[in-house]
Coordinates of C-alpha atoms in Angstrom, one line a residue:
Chain A
X29 CA -1.7 19.9 21.0
X30 CA 1.1 17.7 22.2
X31 CA 4.4 19.3 23.2
X32 CA 5.9 17.5 20.2
X33 CA 3.6 19.1 17.7
X34 CA 4.1 22.4 19.4
X35 CA 7.8 22.2 19.0
X36 CA 7.5 21.4 15.3
X37 CA 5.4 24.4 14.8
X38 CA 7.8 26.8 16.4
X39 CA 9.7 29.1 14.1
X40 CA 12.4 27.0 12.5
X41 CA 16.0 27.3 13.6
X42 CA 18.0 26.9 10.4
X43 CA 21.4 26.3 11.9
X44 CA 23.0 22.9 11.5
X45 CA 23.1 21.0 14.8
X46 CA 26.3 19.2 15.7
X47 CA 24.4 15.9 15.7
X48 CA 23.4 16.5 12.1
X49 CA 27.1 17.0 11.1
X50 CA 28.0 13.8 12.9
X51 CA 25.2 12.0 11.0
X52 CA 26.6 13.0 7.7
X53 CA 30.1 12.0 8.7
X54 CA 28.8 8.5 9.3
X55 CA 28.6 7.3 5.7
X56 CA 32.1 8.8 5.2
X57 CA 33.4 6.8 8.1
X58 CA 31.5 3.7 6.9
X59 CA 33.4 4.1 3.6
X60 CA 36.7 3.7 5.4
X61 CA 35.7 1.1 8.0
X62 CA 33.4 -1.2 5.9
X63 CA 34.9 -1.2 2.4
X64 CA 33.3 -4.5 1.8
X65 CA 29.8 -3.0 2.1
X66 CA 30.0 -0.1 -0.4
X67 CA 27.3 -1.5 -2.6
X68 CA 24.9 -2.0 0.2
X69 CA 25.7 1.5 1.7
X70 CA 25.2 3.1 -1.8
X71 CA 21.8 1.4 -2.1
X72 CA 20.8 2.5 1.4
X73 CA 21.6 6.1 0.4
X74 CA 19.6 5.8 -2.8
X75 CA 16.6 4.3 -1.1
X76 CA 17.0 6.8 1.6
X77 CA 16.7 9.6 -1.0
X78 CA 13.5 7.8 -2.3
X79 CA 12.1 7.7 1.3
X80 CA 12.9 11.4 1.7
X81 CA 10.7 12.1 -1.3
X82 CA 7.9 10.2 0.3
X83 CA 8.4 12.1 3.5
X84 CA 7.8 15.3 1.7
X85 CA 4.3 14.4 0.7
X86 CA 3.4 12.0 3.6
X87 CA 5.3 13.4 6.5
X88 CA 4.9 17.1 5.6
X89 CA 1.8 17.4 3.5
X90 CA -0.1 14.4 4.9
X91 CA -0.9 12.7 1.6
X92 CA -1.0 8.9 2.0
X93 CA 0.5 7.4 -1.1
X94 CA 0.7 3.7 -1.9
X95 CA 2.1 4.2 -5.3
X96 CA 5.2 6.3 -5.0
X97 CA 7.3 3.6 -6.8
X98 CA 5.6 4.8 -10.0
X99 CA 8.0 7.8 -10.0
X100 CA 11.0 5.8 -8.9
X101 CA 10.4 3.4 -11.7
X102 CA 9.9 6.1 -14.2
X103 CA 13.2 7.7 -13.3
X104 CA 14.9 4.3 -13.4
X105 CA 13.5 3.4 -16.8
X106 CA 14.3 6.8 -18.2
X107 CA 17.9 6.7 -17.2
X108 CA 18.1 3.0 -18.1
X109 CA 16.7 3.4 -21.6
X110 CA 18.9 6.4 -22.3
X111 CA 21.9 4.4 -21.3
X112 CA 20.8 1.4 -23.4
X113 CA 20.4 3.6 -26.5
X114 CA 23.8 5.2 -26.3
X115 CA 23.2 8.2 -24.0
X116 CA 25.3 7.0 -21.1
X117 CA 26.3 10.4 -19.6
X118 CA 25.2 10.0 -15.9
X119 CA 24.3 13.5 -14.8
X120 CA 22.1 14.3 -17.8
X121 CA 20.5 10.8 -17.3
X122 CA 19.8 11.8 -13.7
X123 CA 18.2 15.1 -14.9
X124 CA 16.2 13.3 -17.5
X125 CA 14.9 10.9 -14.8
X126 CA 13.9 13.8 -12.7
X127 CA 12.2 15.7 -15.5
X128 CA 10.2 12.7 -16.7
X129 CA 9.1 11.7 -13.2
X130 CA 8.4 15.3 -12.3
X131 CA 6.2 15.9 -15.3
X132 CA 4.3 12.7 -14.7
X133 CA 4.0 13.7 -11.0
X134 CA 2.6 17.1 -12.0
X135 CA 0.0 15.6 -14.3
X136 CA -1.1 13.0 -11.8
X137 CA -1.1 15.4 -8.9
X138 CA -4.4 16.9 -10.1
X139 CA -6.0 13.5 -9.5
X140 CA -4.3 13.0 -6.2
X141 CA -5.1 16.3 -4.5
X142 CA -8.8 15.9 -4.9
X143 CA -10.5 13.3 -2.7
X144 CA -9.8 12.0 0.7
X145 CA -7.4 9.5 2.1
X146 CA -9.1 6.4 0.6
X147 CA -9.4 7.9 -2.9
X148 CA -5.8 9.1 -2.8
X149 CA -4.7 5.7 -1.7
X150 CA -6.5 4.1 -4.5
X151 CA -5.5 6.6 -7.2
X152 CA -1.8 6.5 -6.3
X153 CA -1.9 2.7 -6.2
X154 CA -3.8 2.5 -9.4
X155 CA -1.4 4.8 -11.2
X156 CA 1.5 2.7 -10.0
X157 CA -0.1 -0.6 -11.0
X158 CA -1.0 0.8 -14.5
X159 CA 2.7 1.8 -15.1
X160 CA 3.8 -1.6 -13.8
X161 CA 1.4 -3.4 -16.2
X162 CA 2.4 -1.1 -19.0
X163 CA 6.1 -1.8 -18.5
X164 CA 5.3 -5.5 -18.2
X165 CA 3.4 -5.6 -21.5
X166 CA 5.7 -3.3 -23.4
X167 CA 8.5 -5.8 -23.2
X168 CA 9.9 -4.7 -26.6
X169 CA 10.9 -1.4 -24.9
X170 CA 11.4 -2.4 -21.3
X171 CA 12.5 -6.0 -21.5
X172 CA 9.4 -7.0 -19.6
X173 CA 10.0 -9.4 -16.7
X174 CA 13.7 -9.9 -17.7
X175 CA 14.4 -6.3 -17.1
X176 CA 16.5 -3.8 -19.0
X177 CA 20.0 -5.1 -19.7
X178 CA 22.9 -3.9 -21.7
X179 CA 23.2 -0.5 -20.1
X180 CA 26.3 1.4 -20.9
X181 CA 26.7 4.1 -18.2
X182 CA 29.5 6.5 -19.1
X183 CA 32.1 8.0 -16.9
X184 CA 31.1 10.5 -14.3
X185 CA 32.2 14.0 -15.4
X186 CA 33.9 12.1 -18.2
X187 CA 36.6 11.1 -15.8
X188 CA 35.5 8.6 -13.1
X189 CA 34.5 5.2 -14.4
X190 CA 31.9 3.1 -12.4
X191 CA 34.1 0.3 -10.9
X192 CA 33.2 -3.1 -9.6
X193 CA 34.0 -2.1 -6.0
X194 CA 31.4 0.6 -6.1
X195 CA 33.7 3.4 -5.0
X196 CA 32.5 5.9 -7.7
X197 CA 28.9 4.7 -7.2
X198 CA 29.3 5.4 -3.5
X199 CA 30.6 8.9 -3.8
X200 CA 28.2 9.7 -6.6
X201 CA 25.2 8.6 -4.5
X202 CA 26.5 10.3 -1.4
X203 CA 26.9 13.6 -3.2
X204 CA 23.5 13.5 -4.9
X205 CA 21.8 12.6 -1.6
X206 CA 23.6 15.2 0.3
X207 CA 23.0 18.0 -2.1
X208 CA 19.3 17.2 -2.4
X209 CA 19.0 16.9 1.3
X210 CA 20.5 20.4 1.9
X211 CA 17.9 21.8 -0.6
X212 CA 15.0 19.9 1.0
X213 CA 16.1 20.9 4.5
X214 CA 15.9 24.5 3.3
X215 CA 12.5 23.9 1.7
X216 CA 10.8 22.3 4.6
X217 CA 12.1 25.1 7.0
X218 CA 10.9 27.8 4.7
X219 CA 7.4 29.4 4.9
X220 CA 6.4 27.1 2.1
X221 CA 7.4 24.0 4.2
X222 CA 5.6 25.4 7.3
X223 CA 2.4 25.9 5.2
X224 CA 2.6 22.2 4.3
X225 CA 2.7 21.3 7.9
X226 CA -0.3 23.6 8.4
X227 CA -2.2 21.8 5.7
X228 CA -1.4 18.4 7.3
X229 CA -2.6 19.6 10.7
X230 CA -5.7 21.5 9.7
X231 CA -6.5 21.7 6.0
X232 CA -9.7 23.7 6.6
X233 CA -8.0 26.6 8.3
X234 CA -5.3 27.2 5.7
X235 CA -7.4 29.0 3.1
X236 CA -8.2 31.7 5.7
X237 CA -4.5 32.4 6.0
X238 CA -4.5 33.0 2.3
X239 CA -3.0 29.7 1.4
X240 CA -4.0 28.0 -1.9
X241 CA -4.0 24.5 -0.6
X242 CA -4.3 22.7 -3.9
X243 CA -1.6 24.7 -5.5
X244 CA 0.9 23.9 -2.7
X245 CA 0.0 20.2 -2.7
X246 CA 0.5 20.0 -6.4
X247 CA 3.9 21.7 -6.1
X248 CA 5.1 19.4 -3.4
X249 CA 3.8 16.3 -5.1
X250 CA 5.6 17.3 -8.3
X251 CA 8.8 18.0 -6.4
X252 CA 8.5 14.6 -4.6
X253 CA 7.9 12.8 -7.8
X254 CA 11.0 14.4 -9.4
X255 CA 13.2 13.4 -6.5
X256 CA 11.9 9.9 -6.5
X257 CA 12.8 9.9 -10.2
X258 CA 16.3 11.0 -9.4
X259 CA 16.6 8.1 -6.9
X260 CA 15.4 5.7 -9.5
X261 CA 17.8 7.0 -12.1
X262 CA 20.6 6.8 -9.5
X263 CA 19.8 3.1 -8.7
X264 CA 19.6 2.3 -12.5
X265 CA 23.0 3.9 -13.2
X266 CA 24.9 2.5 -10.2
X267 CA 23.5 -1.1 -10.5
X268 CA 23.3 -0.9 -14.4
X269 CA 20.1 -2.7 -14.3
X270 CA 16.4 -1.9 -14.2
X271 CA 13.8 -4.5 -13.4
X272 CA 10.0 -4.5 -13.2
X273 CA 10.2 -4.6 -9.4
X274 CA 11.3 -0.9 -9.5
X275 CA 7.7 -0.1 -10.3
X276 CA 6.1 -2.8 -8.2
X277 CA 3.5 -2.3 -5.5
X278 CA 5.7 -4.1 -2.9
X279 CA 8.3 -1.4 -3.3
X280 CA 5.8 1.3 -2.5
X281 CA 4.6 -0.6 0.6
X282 CA 8.2 -1.2 1.7
X283 CA 9.0 2.4 1.3
X284 CA 6.1 3.4 3.5
X285 CA 7.4 1.0 6.1
X286 CA 10.9 2.4 6.1
X287 CA 9.6 5.9 6.4
X288 CA 7.3 5.1 9.3
X289 CA 10.0 3.0 10.9
X290 CA 12.3 6.0 10.9
X291 CA 9.7 8.6 11.8
X292 CA 7.7 10.8 9.4
X293 CA 7.9 14.5 9.0
X294 CA 11.6 14.8 10.1
X295 CA 13.7 14.2 6.9
X296 CA 16.3 12.2 9.0
X297 CA 13.6 9.6 9.8
X298 CA 13.5 8.6 6.1
X299 CA 17.3 8.1 6.1
X300 CA 17.4 6.2 9.3
X301 CA 14.4 4.1 8.5
X302 CA 15.9 3.1 5.1
X303 CA 19.2 2.2 6.7
X304 CA 17.7 0.1 9.5
X305 CA 15.3 -1.6 7.2
X306 CA 17.8 -2.5 4.5
X307 CA 20.5 -3.7 7.0
X308 CA 17.9 -5.9 8.7
X309 CA 16.6 -7.1 5.3
X310 CA 20.2 -7.9 4.2
X311 CA 20.7 -9.9 7.5
X312 CA 17.4 -11.7 7.9
X313 CA 16.5 -12.3 4.3
X314 CA 19.6 -14.4 4.0
X315 CA 18.0 -16.8 6.5
X316 CA 14.7 -17.2 4.8
X317 CA 12.6 -14.7 2.7
X318 CA 9.3 -15.9 4.2
X319 CA 10.6 -15.2 7.8
X320 CA 11.7 -11.8 6.7
X321 CA 8.2 -10.9 5.5
X322 CA 6.7 -12.2 8.8
X323 CA 9.0 -10.0 10.8
X324 CA 8.3 -6.9 8.7
X325 CA 4.6 -7.5 9.3
X326 CA 5.1 -8.0 13.1
X327 CA 7.3 -4.9 13.2
X328 CA 4.7 -2.8 11.5
X329 CA 1.9 -3.9 13.9
X330 CA 4.1 -3.2 16.9
X331 CA 5.1 0.2 15.6
X332 CA 1.5 1.2 15.1
X333 CA 0.4 -0.2 18.5
X334 CA 3.2 0.9 20.6
X335 CA 5.7 3.1 18.9
X336 CA 4.0 5.8 16.9
X337 CA 6.5 8.2 15.5
X338 CA 9.0 5.6 14.7
X339 CA 12.6 5.5 15.8
X340 CA 13.2 9.2 15.8
X341 CA 9.8 9.8 17.5
X342 CA 10.7 7.4 20.2
X343 CA 14.1 9.0 20.7
X344 CA 12.5 12.4 21.0
X345 CA 10.1 11.1 23.6
X346 CA 13.0 9.7 25.6
X347 CA 14.9 12.9 25.3
X348 CA 11.9 14.9 26.5
X349 CA 11.5 12.6 29.5
X350 CA 15.0 13.4 30.5
X351 CA 14.9 17.1 30.1
X352 CA 12.3 18.1 32.8
X353 CA 13.9 15.7 35.3
X354 CA 17.2 17.5 34.9
X355 CA 15.4 20.8 35.6
X356 CA 13.9 19.4 38.7
X357 CA 17.3 18.4 40.0
X358 CA 18.8 21.8 39.3
Chain B
X201 CA -19.2 -13.7 -31.7
X202 CA -22.5 -13.1 -30.0
X203 CA -22.2 -16.4 -28.1
X204 CA -18.7 -15.4 -27.1
X205 CA -20.0 -12.0 -25.9
X206 CA -22.7 -13.7 -23.8
X207 CA -20.1 -16.2 -22.4
X208 CA -17.7 -13.4 -21.4
X209 CA -20.6 -11.5 -19.9
X210 CA -21.6 -14.6 -17.9
X211 CA -18.1 -15.3 -16.7
X212 CA -17.6 -11.7 -15.8
X213 CA -20.8 -11.7 -13.7
X214 CA -19.7 -14.9 -11.9
X215 CA -16.3 -13.4 -11.2
X216 CA -17.8 -10.1 -10.2
X217 CA -20.3 -11.7 -7.8
X218 CA -17.4 -13.5 -6.1
X219 CA -15.6 -10.3 -5.8
X220 CA -18.7 -8.8 -4.3
X221 CA -19.1 -11.6 -1.7
X222 CA -15.5 -11.1 -0.5
X223 CA -15.6 -7.3 -0.6
X224 CA -18.9 -6.6 1.0
X225 CA -17.5 -7.0 4.5
X226 CA -14.7 -4.6 3.6
X227 CA -17.3 -2.1 2.5
X228 CA -18.8 -2.2 6.0
X229 CA -15.5 -1.8 7.9
X230 CA -14.2 1.0 5.6
X231 CA -17.4 2.9 5.0
X232 CA -19.2 2.5 8.3
X233 CA -16.6 1.9 10.9
X234 CA -14.2 4.1 9.0
X235 CA -11.3 1.6 9.1
X236 CA -9.1 1.0 6.1
X237 CA -8.5 -2.7 6.4
X238 CA -6.0 -3.8 3.8
X239 CA -5.8 -7.2 5.5
X240 CA -9.3 -8.2 4.4
X241 CA -7.9 -10.5 1.7
X242 CA -6.1 -12.5 4.5
X243 CA -9.5 -13.5 5.9
X244 CA -10.6 -14.7 2.4
X245 CA -7.3 -16.7 2.1
X246 CA -7.9 -18.2 5.5
X247 CA -11.3 -19.4 4.3
X248 CA -9.8 -20.8 1.2
X249 CA -7.2 -22.8 3.2
X250 CA -9.7 -24.1 5.7
X251 CA -11.9 -25.3 2.8
X252 CA -9.0 -26.9 0.9
X253 CA -7.7 -28.7 4.1
X254 CA -11.1 -30.0 4.9
X255 CA -11.7 -31.2 1.4
X256 CA -8.3 -32.9 0.8
X257 CA -7.2 -34.0 4.3
X258 CA -10.4 -34.8 6.0
X259 CA -12.6 -35.7 3.1
X260 CA -15.4 -33.3 4.1
X261 CA -17.9 -32.8 1.3
X262 CA -17.6 -29.6 -0.7
X263 CA -20.9 -28.0 0.5
X264 CA -20.1 -28.8 4.1
X265 CA -16.7 -27.1 3.8
X266 CA -18.2 -23.8 2.9
X267 CA -20.0 -23.0 6.2
X268 CA -16.9 -24.1 8.1
X269 CA -14.8 -21.7 6.0
X270 CA -17.2 -19.0 7.0
X271 CA -17.1 -19.9 10.7
X272 CA -13.3 -20.2 10.9
X273 CA -12.8 -16.7 9.3
X274 CA -15.5 -15.2 11.4
X275 CA -14.0 -16.5 14.6
X276 CA -10.5 -15.3 13.7
X277 CA -12.0 -11.9 12.6
X278 CA -13.9 -11.7 15.9
X279 CA -10.7 -12.4 18.0
X280 CA -8.6 -10.0 16.1
X281 CA -11.2 -7.3 16.3
X282 CA -11.5 -7.7 20.0
X283 CA -7.8 -7.8 20.6
X284 CA -6.2 -5.5 18.0
X285 CA -8.5 -3.8 15.5
X286 CA -10.7 -2.0 18.0
X287 CA -7.6 -0.2 19.4
X288 CA -7.2 1.6 16.1
X289 CA -10.8 2.7 15.3
X290 CA -9.8 6.2 16.3
X291 CA -6.3 6.1 14.9
X292 CA -5.3 7.9 11.7
X293 CA -5.8 6.3 8.3
X294 CA -2.1 6.0 7.9
X295 CA -1.8 3.9 11.1
X296 CA -4.6 1.7 9.9
X297 CA -3.0 1.2 6.6
X298 CA 0.3 0.2 8.1
X299 CA -1.3 -2.0 10.7
X300 CA -3.3 -3.9 8.2
X301 CA -0.4 -4.2 5.7
X302 CA 1.6 -5.7 8.6
X303 CA -1.1 -8.2 9.2
X304 CA -1.2 -9.0 5.5
X305 CA 2.6 -9.7 5.4
X306 CA 2.3 -11.9 8.5
X307 CA -0.5 -13.9 7.0
X308 CA 1.4 -14.4 3.7
X309 CA 4.5 -15.6 5.6
X310 CA 2.4 -17.9 7.8
X311 CA 0.6 -19.4 4.9
X312 CA 3.9 -20.1 3.2
X313 CA 5.2 -21.7 6.3
X314 CA 2.2 -24.0 6.9
X315 CA 1.1 -24.8 3.3
X316 CA 4.1 -24.1 1.1
X317 CA 4.3 -21.5 -1.7
X318 CA 2.5 -23.5 -4.4
X319 CA -1.1 -23.2 -5.7
X320 CA -3.6 -25.4 -3.9
X321 CA -5.6 -27.7 -6.1
X322 CA -9.3 -28.1 -5.5
X323 CA -11.5 -31.0 -6.6
X324 CA -15.1 -30.0 -7.1
X325 CA -17.8 -32.5 -6.8
X326 CA -18.9 -34.1 -10.1
X327 CA -22.2 -32.2 -10.4
X328 CA -20.3 -28.9 -10.5
X329 CA -18.1 -30.1 -13.4
X330 CA -18.7 -29.3 -17.1
X331 CA -21.3 -27.2 -18.8
X332 CA -25.0 -26.8 -18.5
X333 CA -27.3 -25.3 -21.0
X334 CA -29.0 -22.1 -20.0
X335 CA -31.4 -20.3 -22.4
X336 CA -29.5 -22.0 -25.3
X337 CA -26.2 -20.9 -24.0
X338 CA -23.6 -23.3 -22.6
X339 CA -22.2 -22.0 -19.3
X340 CA -19.9 -23.4 -16.7
X341 CA -21.9 -25.3 -14.1
X342 CA -19.6 -24.1 -11.3
X343 CA -20.0 -20.4 -12.3
X344 CA -23.8 -20.8 -12.4
X345 CA -23.6 -22.3 -8.9
X346 CA -21.5 -19.4 -7.8
X347 CA -23.9 -16.8 -9.1
X348 CA -26.8 -18.6 -7.4
X349 CA -25.1 -18.8 -4.0
X350 CA -24.1 -15.1 -4.1
X351 CA -27.6 -14.0 -5.1
X352 CA -29.0 -16.0 -2.1
X353 CA -26.4 -14.6 0.3
X354 CA -27.0 -11.0 -1.0
X355 CA -30.7 -11.4 -0.4
X356 CA -30.1 -12.8 3.1
X357 CA -27.7 -10.0 3.9
X358 CA -30.2 -7.4 2.7
X359 CA -32.9 -8.9 4.9
X360 CA -30.5 -9.2 7.9
X361 CA -29.6 -5.5 7.7
X362 CA -33.0 -4.0 6.7
X363 CA -35.4 -6.3 8.5
X364 CA -33.9 -7.6 11.7
X365 CA -33.2 -6.1 15.1
X366 CA -29.5 -6.8 14.7
X367 CA -29.5 -5.0 11.4
X368 CA -31.2 -2.0 12.9
X369 CA -28.6 -2.0 15.6
X370 CA -25.8 -2.0 13.1
X371 CA -27.3 0.8 11.2
X372 CA -27.9 2.8 14.3
X373 CA -24.4 2.2 15.7
X374 CA -22.6 3.3 12.6
X375 CA -24.7 6.4 12.1
X376 CA -24.3 7.7 15.6
X377 CA -22.3 5.7 18.2
X378 CA -23.0 8.0 21.1
X379 CA -26.7 8.1 20.6
X380 CA -26.9 4.4 20.0
X381 CA -25.0 3.7 23.2
X382 CA -27.4 6.0 25.0
X383 CA -30.3 4.0 23.7
X384 CA -28.9 0.9 25.3
X385 CA -27.2 -0.7 22.3
X386 CA -24.0 -2.4 23.1
X387 CA -22.1 -0.6 20.3
X388 CA -18.8 -2.4 20.8
X389 CA -20.4 -5.8 20.6
X390 CA -22.3 -4.8 17.5
X391 CA -19.1 -3.7 15.9
X392 CA -17.4 -6.9 16.8
X393 CA -20.2 -9.0 15.4
X394 CA -20.3 -6.9 12.2
X395 CA -16.6 -7.3 11.7
X396 CA -16.9 -11.1 12.3
X397 CA -19.7 -11.2 9.8
X398 CA -17.6 -9.4 7.2
X399 CA -14.6 -11.6 7.8
X400 CA -16.8 -14.7 7.6
X401 CA -18.2 -13.6 4.3
X402 CA -14.7 -13.0 3.0
X403 CA -13.7 -16.5 4.2
X404 CA -16.8 -18.0 2.5
X405 CA -15.8 -16.2 -0.7
X406 CA -12.2 -17.5 -0.4
X407 CA -13.5 -21.1 -0.1
X408 CA -15.9 -20.6 -3.0
X409 CA -13.3 -18.9 -5.1
X410 CA -10.4 -21.3 -5.2
X411 CA -11.4 -22.6 -8.6
X412 CA -11.8 -19.2 -10.0
X413 CA -9.3 -17.0 -8.2
X414 CA -6.7 -19.7 -7.3
X415 CA -5.2 -20.0 -3.8
X416 CA -1.6 -19.5 -2.9
X417 CA 0.1 -17.5 -0.1
X418 CA 0.3 -14.3 -2.2
X419 CA -3.6 -14.3 -2.4
X420 CA -4.1 -11.4 0.1
X421 CA -1.7 -9.1 -1.8
X422 CA -2.7 -10.2 -5.3
X423 CA -6.3 -9.5 -4.8
X424 CA -6.0 -6.6 -2.2
X425 CA -6.3 -4.2 -5.1
X426 CA -9.5 -5.8 -6.4
X427 CA -11.3 -5.7 -3.1
X428 CA -10.2 -2.1 -2.4
X429 CA -11.3 -1.2 -5.9
X430 CA -14.7 -2.7 -5.5
X431 CA -15.3 -0.7 -2.3
X432 CA -13.7 2.5 -3.4
X433 CA -15.3 2.6 -6.8
X434 CA -18.7 1.4 -5.5
X435 CA -18.8 3.8 -2.5
X436 CA -17.7 2.6 0.9
X437 CA -20.5 1.9 3.4
X438 CA -23.1 0.8 1.0
X439 CA -24.1 -2.7 -0.3
X440 CA -25.5 -1.6 -3.7
X441 CA -22.4 0.3 -4.6
X442 CA -19.9 -2.6 -4.2
X443 CA -22.4 -4.9 -6.0
X444 CA -22.6 -2.6 -8.9
X445 CA -18.8 -2.0 -8.9
X446 CA -17.9 -5.7 -8.5
X447 CA -20.1 -6.6 -11.5
X448 CA -18.7 -3.8 -13.7
X449 CA -15.1 -4.7 -12.7
X450 CA -15.7 -8.4 -13.1
X451 CA -17.1 -8.0 -16.6
X452 CA -14.5 -5.6 -17.7
X453 CA -11.6 -7.6 -16.3
X454 CA -12.8 -10.8 -18.0
X455 CA -13.5 -9.0 -21.2
X456 CA -10.2 -7.2 -21.1
X457 CA -8.3 -10.5 -20.6
X458 CA -10.3 -12.2 -23.3
X459 CA -10.4 -9.6 -26.1
X460 CA -7.2 -7.6 -25.5
X461 CA -4.8 -10.0 -23.8
X462 CA -1.9 -7.8 -24.9
X463 CA -2.8 -5.1 -22.4
X464 CA -4.5 -7.4 -19.9
X465 CA -4.9 -6.0 -16.4
X466 CA -4.3 -2.5 -17.7
X467 CA -8.0 -2.2 -18.6
X468 CA -9.1 -2.6 -15.0
X469 CA -6.6 -0.1 -13.5
X470 CA -7.4 2.5 -16.1
X471 CA -11.1 2.0 -15.5
X472 CA -10.6 2.4 -11.8
X473 CA -8.7 5.6 -12.1
X474 CA -11.3 7.0 -14.5
X475 CA -14.2 6.0 -12.2
X476 CA -12.5 7.5 -9.2
X477 CA -11.9 10.7 -11.0
X478 CA -15.5 10.9 -12.1
X479 CA -17.0 9.7 -8.8
X480 CA -14.5 10.6 -6.1
X481 CA -17.0 9.4 -3.4
X482 CA -18.0 6.2 -5.2
X483 CA -20.8 5.2 -7.6
X484 CA -23.4 5.0 -4.8
X485 CA -23.4 7.5 -2.0
X486 CA -24.3 6.4 1.5
X487 CA -27.5 7.9 2.9
X488 CA -26.7 10.1 5.8

């Protein structure tokens, strides 16, 4: 076992570290220093939430999913359709997105937990493609390739109206992300979260500790689906648009890339990966979309060959390299 | 109606046999070498572009372009296996998925850069145009040709693996690397050549399939699902499994698009999920 894994398996320390507090102050600071980028920052936070949900099943439970966009898209269409048909209240729309995606996640989880990596990969991808095709063909409900338009999203708490600057959208997204993050942080540091890591590291041994592996995988898959649904609903409400790409396979693949770029199994990796990915995309895609795709590909190959663990994994390795040398000096 | 049915069945078999030709190499890498290679379609696309360029730019005859498509993809496959793929045989499946998605994205961007984003047209020789009569049924000449080629290649492949020394070495190497190395088989060379063979077959399929599957830079992503499907549903590591799966999927896909165009590709994805639920390890299990 590497020192890194050993440290992860230590009993968790639940106290918030100063670095974490600084991390959460960063978006707040960005609000004041980069007022022109509120829309981009809101989207980063929403996609960050989506990446967090994938981290739950991939980073913690070790389920490789290539179809996580299914739940994101379900949440987005749920909130979007409610808003189109006159139910514009944001918070209940969010909840509806979570419930629909969560229920669908629960039903499909039974298919996902059986089988190995390859079967899981194919089943998750197949479910996502099926939903995409269904949304495409049912254009009388979803608007097909044109997407869902004419959404009337109501005022938040009946007071704050979504403005063109994206101020309300920013604080709304920030609050939802932060609250769910606090909950998830608690969950992954609980015995339940530790048992997930146990399943990831050695699924055969867990039953002997009295762990019902399938039941835990179903629980976390359902929770991850619900959170992805919240992220989708949030994006639908703040951009007032839902398109077919919300359900597309490329979105699932990109999400995987963000998470791996940031570092899996750490929660913060999902957020950092989403931020780096989307800022880079915003910058490079302006030059030429084809170049952008080439560079994502190159980045992925380089991560796998040289930088496993992503950005946070790399930083941890650097930090560890410094620690012993300091001891030697002392 | 009955003629229709036979026609759909025939087109489905032609389509399925093409899918099989491209996917069979993937079945070997995924099932035998235990490598999830999502970039397999990129090798097929490469074969397609080589074939198109030879036909339209250099005026090479169609039949001559096919072996060249095979060779080009096989060489690129061999080089990539020697330089990159082999480093990841022992890596986790997630790493392999990411690495091969990365390669896929790069190939899509590179194809767009060199050949533009549009569909490549292909002009088939005159004798492959039109219809021929087969047992009283009018079928597309090119589709008949496709089926014929794939049958020949499948037989050749079967003989290569079951009857030749190289085939025996492949079978031994994938069953037990350590023991095979101990018996003096150069396992790493066998793996490289097997990978090259699989990539070459994909390239050949790409060249053959331009008229049926189309060819544009999104090819590797558009068909990735189909190749994976064929292997996952059929049972990775076998040859019979993908053949069976490719034929089933080909027929259902063509039939779905013909009879129920309103739901289109939904048929195939639903079928795949159902098949994977019923046979989590694939239709045909590999003999241990």
